[in-house]
mmCIF file of C-alpha atoms in Angstrom:
data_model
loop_
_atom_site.group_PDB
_atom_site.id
_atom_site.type_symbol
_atom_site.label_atom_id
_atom_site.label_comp_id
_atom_site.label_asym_id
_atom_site.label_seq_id
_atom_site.Cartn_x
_atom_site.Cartn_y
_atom_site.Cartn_z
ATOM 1 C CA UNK A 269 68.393 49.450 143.055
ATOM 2 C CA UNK A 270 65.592 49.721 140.517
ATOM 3 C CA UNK A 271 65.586 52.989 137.725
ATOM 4 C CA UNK A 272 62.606 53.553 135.876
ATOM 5 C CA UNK A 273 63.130 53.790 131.982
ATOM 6 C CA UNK A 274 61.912 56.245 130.169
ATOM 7 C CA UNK A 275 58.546 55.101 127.814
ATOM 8 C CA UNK A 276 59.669 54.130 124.578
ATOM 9 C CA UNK A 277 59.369 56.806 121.966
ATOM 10 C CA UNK A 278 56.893 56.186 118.868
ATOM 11 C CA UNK A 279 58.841 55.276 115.838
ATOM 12 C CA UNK A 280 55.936 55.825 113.170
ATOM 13 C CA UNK A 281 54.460 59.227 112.011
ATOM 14 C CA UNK A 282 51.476 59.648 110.914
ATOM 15 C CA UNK A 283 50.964 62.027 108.067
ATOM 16 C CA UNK A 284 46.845 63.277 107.302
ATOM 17 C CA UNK A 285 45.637 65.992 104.537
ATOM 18 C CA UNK A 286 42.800 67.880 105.805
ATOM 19 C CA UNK A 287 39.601 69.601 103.649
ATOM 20 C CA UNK A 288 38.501 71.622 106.459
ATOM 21 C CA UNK A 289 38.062 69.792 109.493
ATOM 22 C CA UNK A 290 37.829 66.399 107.642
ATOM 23 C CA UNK A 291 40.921 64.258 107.275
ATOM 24 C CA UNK A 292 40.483 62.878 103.564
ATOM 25 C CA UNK A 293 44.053 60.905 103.742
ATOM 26 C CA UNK A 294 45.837 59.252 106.656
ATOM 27 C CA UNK A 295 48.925 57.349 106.294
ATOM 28 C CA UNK A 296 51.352 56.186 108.882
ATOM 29 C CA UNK A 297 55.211 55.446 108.426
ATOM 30 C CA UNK A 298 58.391 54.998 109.475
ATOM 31 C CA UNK A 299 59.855 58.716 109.868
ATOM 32 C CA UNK A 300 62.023 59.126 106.464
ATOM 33 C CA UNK A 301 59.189 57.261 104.377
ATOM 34 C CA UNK A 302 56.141 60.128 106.134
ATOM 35 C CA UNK A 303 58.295 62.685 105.396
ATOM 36 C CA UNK A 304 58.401 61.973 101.941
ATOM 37 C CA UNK A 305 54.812 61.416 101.894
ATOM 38 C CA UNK A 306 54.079 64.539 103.463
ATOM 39 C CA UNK A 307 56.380 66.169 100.748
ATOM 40 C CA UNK A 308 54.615 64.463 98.071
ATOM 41 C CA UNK A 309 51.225 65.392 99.311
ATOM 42 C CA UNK A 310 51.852 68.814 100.420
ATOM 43 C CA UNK A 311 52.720 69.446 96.271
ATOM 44 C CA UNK A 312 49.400 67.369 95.356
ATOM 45 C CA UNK A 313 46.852 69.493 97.783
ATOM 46 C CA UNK A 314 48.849 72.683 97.607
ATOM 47 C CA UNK A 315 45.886 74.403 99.489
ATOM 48 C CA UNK A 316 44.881 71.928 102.120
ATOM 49 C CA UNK A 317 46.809 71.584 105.466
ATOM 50 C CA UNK A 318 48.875 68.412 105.535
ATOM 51 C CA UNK A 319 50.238 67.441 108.946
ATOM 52 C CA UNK A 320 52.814 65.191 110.795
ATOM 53 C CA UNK A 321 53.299 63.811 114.251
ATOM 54 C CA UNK A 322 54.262 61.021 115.821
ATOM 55 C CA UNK A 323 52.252 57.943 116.538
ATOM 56 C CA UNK A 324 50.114 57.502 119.495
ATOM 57 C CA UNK A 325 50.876 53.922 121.085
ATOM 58 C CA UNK A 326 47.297 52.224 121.936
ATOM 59 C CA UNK A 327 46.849 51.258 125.033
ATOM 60 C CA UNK A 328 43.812 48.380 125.259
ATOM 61 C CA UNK A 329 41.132 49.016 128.297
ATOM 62 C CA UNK A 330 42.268 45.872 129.465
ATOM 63 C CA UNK A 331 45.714 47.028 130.261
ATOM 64 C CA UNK A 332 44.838 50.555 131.478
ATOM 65 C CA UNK A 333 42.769 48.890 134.236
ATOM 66 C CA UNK A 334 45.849 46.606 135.380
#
C-alpha cells in the first residue's frame, strides 16, 4: 500500500518592511529569530507595514517539467 505524505511545511519566514509598495528590507529566518526581527523592525519603522509569512520553497523549471 502506498500513502502520500503531506509536502513538507516551510521552516523559514520571511519578514519585509514596506514604503508604499516597495519592500526596502527583506530578511528570512528561522521562525523565533523573524519574529524577533519583525518586533525589532516594527519599533524602528513605526509607520511602515512590516510583514511575515512563511517561505515559499523554489521549485527550478527543470523539476516542474519532470
Amino acid at each position: 500500500m502506498t500513502t502520500l505524505a503531506e509536502p513538507p511545511q516551510p521552516t523559514e519566514r520571511r519578514v519585509r518592511v514596506w514604503f508604499g509598495e516597495h519592500v526596502i528590507a527583506d530578511y528570512a529566518a528561522e521562525p523565533a529569530t523573524a519574529i524577533r526581527y519583525q518586533t525589532a523592525m516594527t519599533r524602528r519603522f513605526y509607520s511602515l507595514r512590516v510583514t511575515i509569512e512563511p517561505v515559499s520553497p523554489v521549485v527550478s523549471q527543470d523539476a516542474a517539467d519532470a
